[in-house]
Short mmCIF file of C-alpha atoms and ligand atoms in Angstrom, two decimals:
data_model
loop_
_atom_site.label_atom_id
_atom_site.label_comp_id
_atom_site.label_asym_id
_atom_site.label_seq_id
_atom_site.Cartn_x
_atom_site.Cartn_y
_atom_site.Cartn_z
CA MET A 169 13.98 197.37 61.79
CA PRO A 170 15.75 198.53 64.81
CA SER A 171 18.87 196.60 65.71
CA PHE A 172 19.73 196.24 69.54
CA ALA A 173 23.06 195.59 71.02
CA PRO A 174 23.61 193.18 73.85
CA THR A 175 24.70 194.89 77.25
CA VAL A 176 27.53 193.77 79.08
CA THR A 177 27.47 193.65 83.10
CA LEU A 178 30.05 196.00 84.14
CA ASN A 179 32.06 195.81 87.66
CA ASN A 180 29.55 197.54 89.08
CA GLY A 181 26.57 195.81 88.01
CA GLN A 182 25.71 198.43 85.51
CA LYS A 183 24.66 197.27 82.19
CA MET A 184 26.43 198.76 78.79
CA PRO A 185 25.53 198.27 75.52
CA VAL A 186 28.34 196.72 73.89
CA LEU A 187 27.61 199.03 70.50
CA GLY A 188 27.18 202.85 71.29
CA LEU A 189 27.18 205.51 69.38
CA GLY A 190 29.95 208.37 69.02
CA THR A 191 29.51 212.17 68.98
CA TRP A 192 32.73 213.43 68.28
CA LEU A 193 31.96 216.63 65.57
CA SER A 194 28.32 216.15 65.69
CA ARG A 195 26.95 219.63 66.52
CA GLU A 196 25.45 222.70 65.55
CA GLY A 197 22.36 220.66 65.00
CA GLU A 198 23.82 217.38 63.68
CA ALA A 199 23.66 215.87 67.21
CA VAL A 200 20.29 216.72 67.29
CA SER A 201 18.84 214.31 64.20
CA ALA A 202 21.96 211.78 64.83
CA VAL A 203 21.33 211.03 68.24
CA LYS A 204 17.38 210.91 67.22
CA ALA A 205 18.29 208.22 64.47
CA ALA A 206 19.86 206.36 66.51
CA ILE A 207 17.99 205.54 69.19
CA ASP A 208 15.31 204.92 66.22
CA ALA A 209 17.92 202.89 65.02
CA GLY A 210 17.90 200.73 68.16
CA TYR A 211 21.02 202.43 69.69
CA ARG A 212 21.22 202.34 73.73
CA HIS A 213 24.43 204.10 74.44
CA ILE A 214 25.37 207.41 73.65
CA ASP A 215 29.05 208.60 73.74
CA THR A 216 29.77 212.48 74.63
CA ALA A 217 32.28 214.50 76.37
CA TYR A 218 32.20 218.41 77.59
CA LEU A 219 34.74 218.91 75.10
CA TYR A 220 32.49 217.84 72.02
CA ALA A 221 30.53 220.92 72.82
CA ASN A 222 27.58 218.96 71.95
CA GLU A 223 26.45 217.70 75.25
CA GLN A 224 23.00 219.96 74.87
CA GLU A 225 22.24 218.35 71.65
CA VAL A 226 22.80 215.00 72.93
CA GLY A 227 20.40 215.60 75.89
CA GLN A 228 17.56 217.48 73.84
CA ALA A 229 17.64 214.66 71.59
CA ILE A 230 17.20 211.91 74.63
CA ARG A 231 14.53 214.02 76.15
CA GLU A 232 12.84 214.32 73.03
CA LYS A 233 12.96 210.55 72.49
CA ILE A 234 11.33 210.48 75.99
CA ALA A 235 8.65 212.58 75.21
CA GLU A 236 7.89 210.88 72.24
CA GLY A 237 7.68 207.32 74.65
CA VAL A 238 10.18 205.72 72.35
CA ILE A 239 12.57 204.94 75.04
CA LYS A 240 12.51 205.96 79.07
CA ARG A 241 15.48 207.13 80.72
CA GLU A 242 16.77 204.47 82.21
CA ASP A 243 17.03 202.35 78.70
CA VAL A 244 19.93 204.44 77.54
CA PHE A 245 23.31 204.57 78.85
CA VAL A 246 24.62 208.03 78.40
CA THR A 247 28.72 208.54 78.75
CA THR A 248 30.43 212.14 79.16
CA LYS A 249 33.89 212.97 80.14
CA LEU A 250 36.14 215.31 82.38
CA TRP A 251 38.22 217.61 80.48
CA ASN A 252 41.75 218.25 81.14
CA THR A 253 41.70 222.10 82.42
CA TYR A 254 39.04 220.67 85.40
CA HIS A 255 41.58 217.95 86.90
CA GLU A 256 41.95 219.75 90.55
CA PRO A 257 40.10 217.98 92.74
CA ARG A 258 38.71 221.43 93.65
CA HIS A 259 37.12 221.39 89.58
CA VAL A 260 35.66 218.19 89.19
CA GLU A 261 32.19 218.66 91.07
CA GLU A 262 31.38 221.88 89.21
CA ALA A 263 32.69 220.04 85.79
CA PHE A 264 30.54 217.62 86.49
CA ASN A 265 27.92 219.62 87.02
CA ARG A 266 28.05 221.21 84.17
CA SER A 267 27.78 218.65 82.05
CA LEU A 268 24.65 217.39 83.74
CA ALA A 269 23.26 220.65 83.30
CA ASN A 270 24.06 220.62 80.09
CA LEU A 271 22.42 217.17 79.48
CA ASP A 272 19.59 217.54 81.59
CA ILE A 273 18.26 214.23 81.82
CA GLY A 274 18.17 213.64 85.38
CA TYR A 275 21.53 211.97 85.82
CA ILE A 276 24.56 210.65 83.82
CA ASP A 277 25.55 206.51 83.59
CA LEU A 278 28.93 206.91 83.42
CA TYR A 279 31.43 209.89 83.83
CA LEU A 280 35.45 209.36 82.39
CA MET A 281 38.21 211.36 83.04
CA HIS A 282 38.85 212.04 79.40
CA TRP A 283 42.48 212.06 79.57
CA PRO A 284 45.14 211.64 82.09
CA THR A 285 47.15 214.60 81.64
CA SER A 286 46.07 217.83 83.33
CA SER A 287 46.26 221.50 81.78
CA LYS A 288 45.71 224.90 83.68
CA PHE A 289 42.15 225.78 84.13
CA ILE A 290 41.02 228.49 81.85
CA GLY A 291 37.71 229.07 82.69
CA TRP A 292 34.07 227.61 82.38
CA ALA A 293 33.77 228.21 78.40
CA ALA A 294 33.22 224.82 76.88
CA PRO A 295 36.71 224.56 75.12
CA ASP A 296 36.95 224.36 71.08
CA PRO A 297 36.19 220.74 70.43
CA ASP A 298 39.00 221.29 66.91
CA SER A 299 41.80 222.49 69.03
CA PRO A 300 42.11 220.98 72.45
CA VAL A 301 45.66 221.90 72.57
CA ALA A 302 47.67 225.34 73.24
CA PRO A 303 47.55 223.69 76.83
CA GLU A 304 49.87 224.91 79.34
CA PHE A 305 50.16 222.02 81.39
CA THR A 306 49.97 220.96 85.06
CA GLU A 307 50.70 218.12 87.14
CA VAL A 308 47.38 217.25 89.04
CA ASP A 309 47.76 213.63 89.66
CA ILE A 310 45.39 211.63 88.32
CA VAL A 311 44.97 209.45 91.70
CA ASP A 312 43.54 213.00 92.94
CA THR A 313 41.57 213.88 90.52
CA TYR A 314 40.21 210.31 90.55
CA ARG A 315 38.89 210.57 93.95
CA ALA A 316 37.23 213.72 93.56
CA MET A 317 35.38 211.82 91.04
CA GLU A 318 34.50 209.07 93.46
CA LYS A 319 33.28 211.91 95.70
CA LEU A 320 30.71 211.91 92.92
CA LEU A 321 28.99 208.72 93.07
CA LYS A 322 27.60 209.53 96.53
CA THR A 323 25.70 212.19 94.67
CA GLY A 324 23.25 209.70 93.21
CA LYS A 325 23.43 211.55 89.64
CA VAL A 326 26.03 209.36 88.37
CA LYS A 327 26.28 205.75 88.56
CA GLY A 328 29.57 204.91 87.07
CA ILE A 329 32.55 206.21 86.71
CA GLY A 330 35.82 205.27 84.60
CA VAL A 331 38.89 206.53 82.67
CA SER A 332 40.13 207.33 79.22
CA ASN A 333 43.65 206.93 77.26
CA PHE A 334 44.89 205.39 80.59
CA ASN A 335 47.72 203.20 80.11
CA SER A 336 48.32 199.90 81.65
CA GLU A 337 50.47 201.42 84.16
CA GLN A 338 47.87 204.79 84.85
CA VAL A 339 45.40 201.91 85.13
CA ALA A 340 46.85 199.87 87.59
CA ARG A 341 47.36 203.19 90.14
CA ILE A 342 43.71 203.49 89.96
CA VAL A 343 43.88 200.06 91.05
CA ASN A 344 45.61 200.39 93.81
CA GLU A 345 45.30 203.84 94.83
CA CYS A 346 41.37 204.65 94.72
CA ASN A 347 38.60 202.33 96.11
CA VAL A 348 36.12 202.88 93.14
CA LEU A 349 37.46 200.55 90.20
CA PRO A 350 36.62 202.07 86.99
CA VAL A 351 34.54 200.48 84.95
CA THR A 352 35.73 201.22 81.53
CA ASN A 353 38.92 202.46 80.37
CA GLN A 354 38.31 204.29 76.44
CA VAL A 355 41.08 203.93 74.29
CA GLU A 356 41.97 204.22 70.74
CA CYS A 357 40.74 200.70 69.21
CA ASN A 358 40.38 199.88 65.98
CA PRO A 359 42.25 196.50 63.67
CA ASN A 360 45.09 198.92 63.19
CA LEU A 361 45.48 199.28 66.77
CA ASN A 362 43.53 196.14 68.64
CA GLN A 363 44.36 196.85 72.32
CA ARG A 364 45.02 193.32 73.07
CA LYS A 365 47.51 193.24 75.42
CA LEU A 366 45.33 196.38 77.32
CA THR A 367 42.51 194.67 77.17
CA GLU A 368 43.97 191.61 78.58
CA PHE A 369 45.18 193.63 81.43
CA CYS A 370 42.32 195.32 82.20
CA LYS A 371 40.28 192.36 82.46
CA GLN A 372 41.79 191.51 85.54
CA TRP A 373 39.66 193.68 87.44
CA ASN A 374 36.15 193.24 84.86
CA ILE A 375 37.26 196.64 83.34
CA THR A 376 35.95 197.16 80.00
CA ILE A 377 37.97 198.17 76.78
CA THR A 378 35.42 200.82 75.11
CA ALA A 379 36.55 201.26 71.79
CA TYR A 380 36.93 205.08 70.32
CA SER A 381 37.64 205.66 66.77
CA PRO A 382 36.67 201.87 65.73
CA LEU A 383 36.90 202.76 61.95
CA GLY A 384 39.80 204.99 62.11
CA ARG A 385 38.68 207.58 60.96
CA PRO A 386 37.56 207.46 57.64
CA ASN A 387 36.80 210.99 56.19
CA TYR A 388 39.42 212.52 58.52
CA TYR A 389 42.28 211.12 55.86
CA GLU A 390 40.42 212.38 52.65
CA LYS A 391 43.22 215.10 52.22
CA ASP A 392 45.94 213.24 53.54
CA PRO A 393 45.25 209.20 52.64
CA ILE A 394 48.68 208.33 53.12
CA ASN A 395 48.30 208.74 57.09
CA MET A 396 44.74 207.01 57.08
CA PRO A 397 45.64 204.07 59.30
CA LYS A 398 44.86 200.85 57.80
CA PRO A 399 42.79 198.70 56.79
CA ALA A 400 41.06 201.16 54.29
CA LEU A 401 37.49 200.25 54.48
CA ASP A 402 38.01 198.78 51.03
CA ASP A 403 40.72 196.27 52.00
CA PRO A 404 39.99 193.63 49.71
CA ARG A 405 40.22 190.99 52.27
CA VAL A 406 38.03 192.83 54.79
CA LEU A 407 35.90 193.30 51.64
CA LYS A 408 36.14 189.35 51.46
CA ILE A 409 34.45 188.25 54.87
CA GLY A 410 31.98 190.87 54.38
CA LYS A 411 31.03 189.78 50.96
CA LYS A 412 30.57 186.11 52.85
CA TYR A 413 28.32 187.36 55.47
CA GLY A 414 26.21 189.76 53.34
CA LYS A 415 28.03 192.84 54.92
CA SER A 416 29.89 195.93 54.62
CA PRO A 417 33.66 196.58 55.66
CA GLY A 418 32.68 199.03 58.32
CA GLN A 419 30.06 196.38 59.84
CA VAL A 420 33.40 193.71 59.73
CA ILE A 421 35.45 195.81 61.57
CA LEU A 422 32.86 196.63 64.24
CA ARG A 423 31.95 193.15 64.53
CA TYR A 424 35.76 192.43 64.96
CA LEU A 425 35.97 194.63 67.61
CA VAL A 426 32.93 192.97 69.45
CA ASP A 427 34.30 189.86 69.06
CA ILE A 428 37.28 190.31 70.58
CA SER A 429 35.32 191.86 73.86
CA THR A 430 35.55 195.34 73.08
CA ILE A 431 32.79 197.93 73.05
CA PRO A 432 32.68 200.35 70.11
CA VAL A 433 31.56 203.68 69.60
CA PRO A 434 31.36 204.46 65.86
CA LYS A 435 30.47 208.15 65.22
CA SER A 436 28.34 208.74 62.40
CA ALA A 437 25.74 211.78 61.69
CA ASN A 438 24.51 209.77 57.71
CA LEU A 439 21.08 207.58 58.45
CA ASP A 440 22.67 205.13 56.42
CA ARG A 441 25.65 204.24 57.95
CA LEU A 442 23.79 204.93 61.32
CA ARG A 443 22.09 201.71 60.88
CA GLN A 444 24.62 200.02 59.00
CA ASN A 445 27.00 200.38 62.40
CA ILE A 446 24.29 198.58 64.83
CA ASP A 447 23.63 195.77 62.44
CA ILE A 448 26.02 193.80 63.61
CA PHE A 449 24.70 191.47 66.23
CA ASP A 450 22.92 188.78 63.76
CA PHE A 451 26.92 187.15 62.75
CA LYS A 452 30.21 186.56 64.38
CA LEU A 453 33.09 186.32 62.80
CA THR A 454 35.07 183.28 62.53
CA PRO A 455 38.54 182.64 64.50
CA GLU A 456 40.44 182.27 61.29
CA GLU A 457 38.77 185.96 60.04
CA ILE A 458 39.91 187.21 63.65
CA ALA A 459 42.84 186.26 63.09
CA ILE A 460 43.05 187.94 59.43
CA MET A 461 41.60 191.13 61.45
CA ASP A 462 44.57 190.88 64.06
CA GLY A 463 46.75 191.07 61.24
CA PHE A 464 46.20 194.09 60.78
CA ASN A 465 47.61 195.80 64.10
CA THR A 466 50.64 197.73 63.68
CA GLY A 467 50.06 199.62 67.15
CA VAL A 468 50.46 202.91 65.06
CA ARG A 469 47.82 205.48 66.29
CA THR A 470 45.26 207.14 64.61
CA VAL A 471 45.17 209.83 67.74
CA PRO A 472 48.44 210.37 69.12
CA PHE A 473 47.73 213.95 71.04
CA ALA A 474 51.39 214.23 70.26
CA VAL A 475 51.23 217.79 71.57
CA TRP A 476 50.78 216.49 74.79
CA ALA A 477 53.88 214.09 74.84
CA PRO A 478 56.34 216.44 76.81
CA HIS A 479 53.07 215.91 79.99
CA LYS A 480 54.36 214.22 83.15
CA TYR A 481 51.08 212.21 82.66
CA PHE A 482 51.26 211.55 78.99
CA PRO A 483 49.65 208.00 78.43
CA PHE A 484 51.24 206.59 75.42
CA ALA A 485 54.96 206.35 75.94
CA ALA A 486 54.18 203.21 77.68
CA GLU A 487 54.37 200.03 75.72
CA PHE A 488 50.69 199.69 76.26
N1 NDP B 543 37.82 209.37 74.82
C1 NDP B 543 38.57 209.94 73.60
O1 NDP B 543 39.55 210.71 73.78
C2 NDP B 543 38.15 209.83 72.35
C3 NDP B 543 36.73 209.54 72.23
N2 NDP B 543 35.87 209.51 70.68
C4 NDP B 543 34.79 208.95 70.73
O2 NDP B 543 34.96 207.76 69.70
C5 NDP B 543 34.52 208.20 68.70
C6 NDP B 543 34.21 207.57 67.50
O3 NDP B 543 35.62 208.01 67.30
P1 NDP B 543 36.00 208.98 66.03
O4 NDP B 543 37.08 209.30 66.50
O5 NDP B 543 34.61 209.76 65.69
O6 NDP B 543 35.71 207.85 64.76
P2 NDP B 543 35.13 206.75 63.48
O7 NDP B 543 36.31 205.68 63.44
O8 NDP B 543 34.24 206.49 64.56
O9 NDP B 543 34.94 207.46 62.40
C7 NDP B 543 33.89 208.42 62.48
C8 NDP B 543 34.03 208.87 60.68
O10 NDP B 543 33.85 207.54 59.86
C9 NDP B 543 32.38 207.74 59.32
N3 NDP B 543 32.10 206.55 59.14
C10 NDP B 543 31.00 206.42 60.09
N4 NDP B 543 30.54 204.80 59.88
C11 NDP B 543 30.92 204.24 58.64
C12 NDP B 543 30.46 203.36 57.67
N5 NDP B 543 30.22 202.41 58.19
N6 NDP B 543 31.63 203.47 56.61
C13 NDP B 543 32.29 204.27 56.48
N7 NDP B 543 32.23 205.45 57.25
C14 NDP B 543 31.76 205.70 58.30
C15 NDP B 543 31.65 209.05 59.67
O11 NDP B 543 31.11 209.52 58.35
P3 NDP B 543 29.91 210.45 59.00
O12 NDP B 543 28.92 210.66 60.59
O13 NDP B 543 29.48 210.76 57.81
O14 NDP B 543 29.19 208.72 58.58
C16 NDP B 543 32.84 209.83 60.87
O15 NDP B 543 33.48 210.61 59.61
C17 NDP B 543 33.82 209.74 68.53
O16 NDP B 543 32.78 210.71 68.03
C18 NDP B 543 33.65 209.62 70.65
O17 NDP B 543 32.76 210.17 70.62
C19 NDP B 543 36.88 209.49 69.75
C20 NDP B 543 38.34 210.55 70.02
C21 NDP B 543 38.90 210.46 71.12
O1 NHF B 544 37.33 212.78 72.37
C1 NHF B 544 38.30 213.57 71.53
C2 NHF B 544 38.28 213.31 70.06
O2 NHF B 544 39.18 213.70 69.31
C3 NHF B 544 40.11 214.82 69.80
C4 NHF B 544 40.93 214.85 68.86
O3 NHF B 544 42.00 213.99 68.19
C5 NHF B 544 40.37 214.30 70.89
O4 NHF B 544 41.87 215.08 71.38
C6 NHF B 544 39.48 213.71 72.24
O5 NHF B 544 40.43 213.62 72.93
#
């Protein structure tokens, strides 16, 4: 039985399911099967990026599910992102058109500025998603890039625009200096970094928080568990809450993120975990349980993006 996520109405009127499928590191065939399985499981919101080098596979999976009659194009909300090397306003439209062509699903629901940090244009070859580093920083103003993104809306090929990895000051600049409000700010958000302050701040303009790395990237830390953000998925406090509802620790964490008004996009390419991650809409945490989950917040990042720290627009020096 598929499970469906309810939708939230964004500040531009679009409706976005409050849980989506992440796809970073889903590729080489894996992304097609993961996205198809996710659609069968009830997912109607998919998160990708030019950086992930899997837009073509994400698009193929969606087209196949449309051809099978499982969904119509308008049933699924697809987000992709402008990579850092394309921030110069003269590159934005071409970068967008490349994502649009890769996906080949007619239009894109949401286009995000992936990071506020620009780097030198090094051609159109897809960047290596495993090492988007060795950047030669440039100082393209986020406002200039965002204004170029606003122009895309006129084409009708993208329905909404937004930002990612922006701190509160950077969000405020976009709000004050641009014409179109971002519909979301996609940032790392998990119990270890619950983004309560940024969520409250963005709420003033009905800018949602999309929660990336919602589970804290568990497998990423296998070789280095000491750096694994807490709570670990086997934390007894999380297990205890899960036991009460008959849910796994991953489900408790995702439900917590929905309960604190964020929109998690967990990645899984495993059928059981895919299904589990969206099967969270038949329970709700109590205020006491939310307080327990809040207690895990340390503010330490899983994705510190440290190599970009000297960049003029590095977002993580601000308090939030
Ligand atoms: N805007 C940005 O800068 C960023 C955006 N993102 C987006 O957010 C998405 C999610 O973040 P991501 O960094 O992938 O990390 P997640 O927190 O989603 O963790 C993904 C990992 O968790 C495993 N997993 C999934 N479900 C469960 C579960 N229920 N129990 C135990 N393990 C589980 C997955 O393995 P398996 O596949 O084997 O299930 C995978 O290894 C990305 O895929 C991407 O779309 C991520 C980082 C930065
Ligand atoms: O979206 C992303 C996936 O993870 C990468 C590595 O941590 C990030 O750089 C990137 O922003």
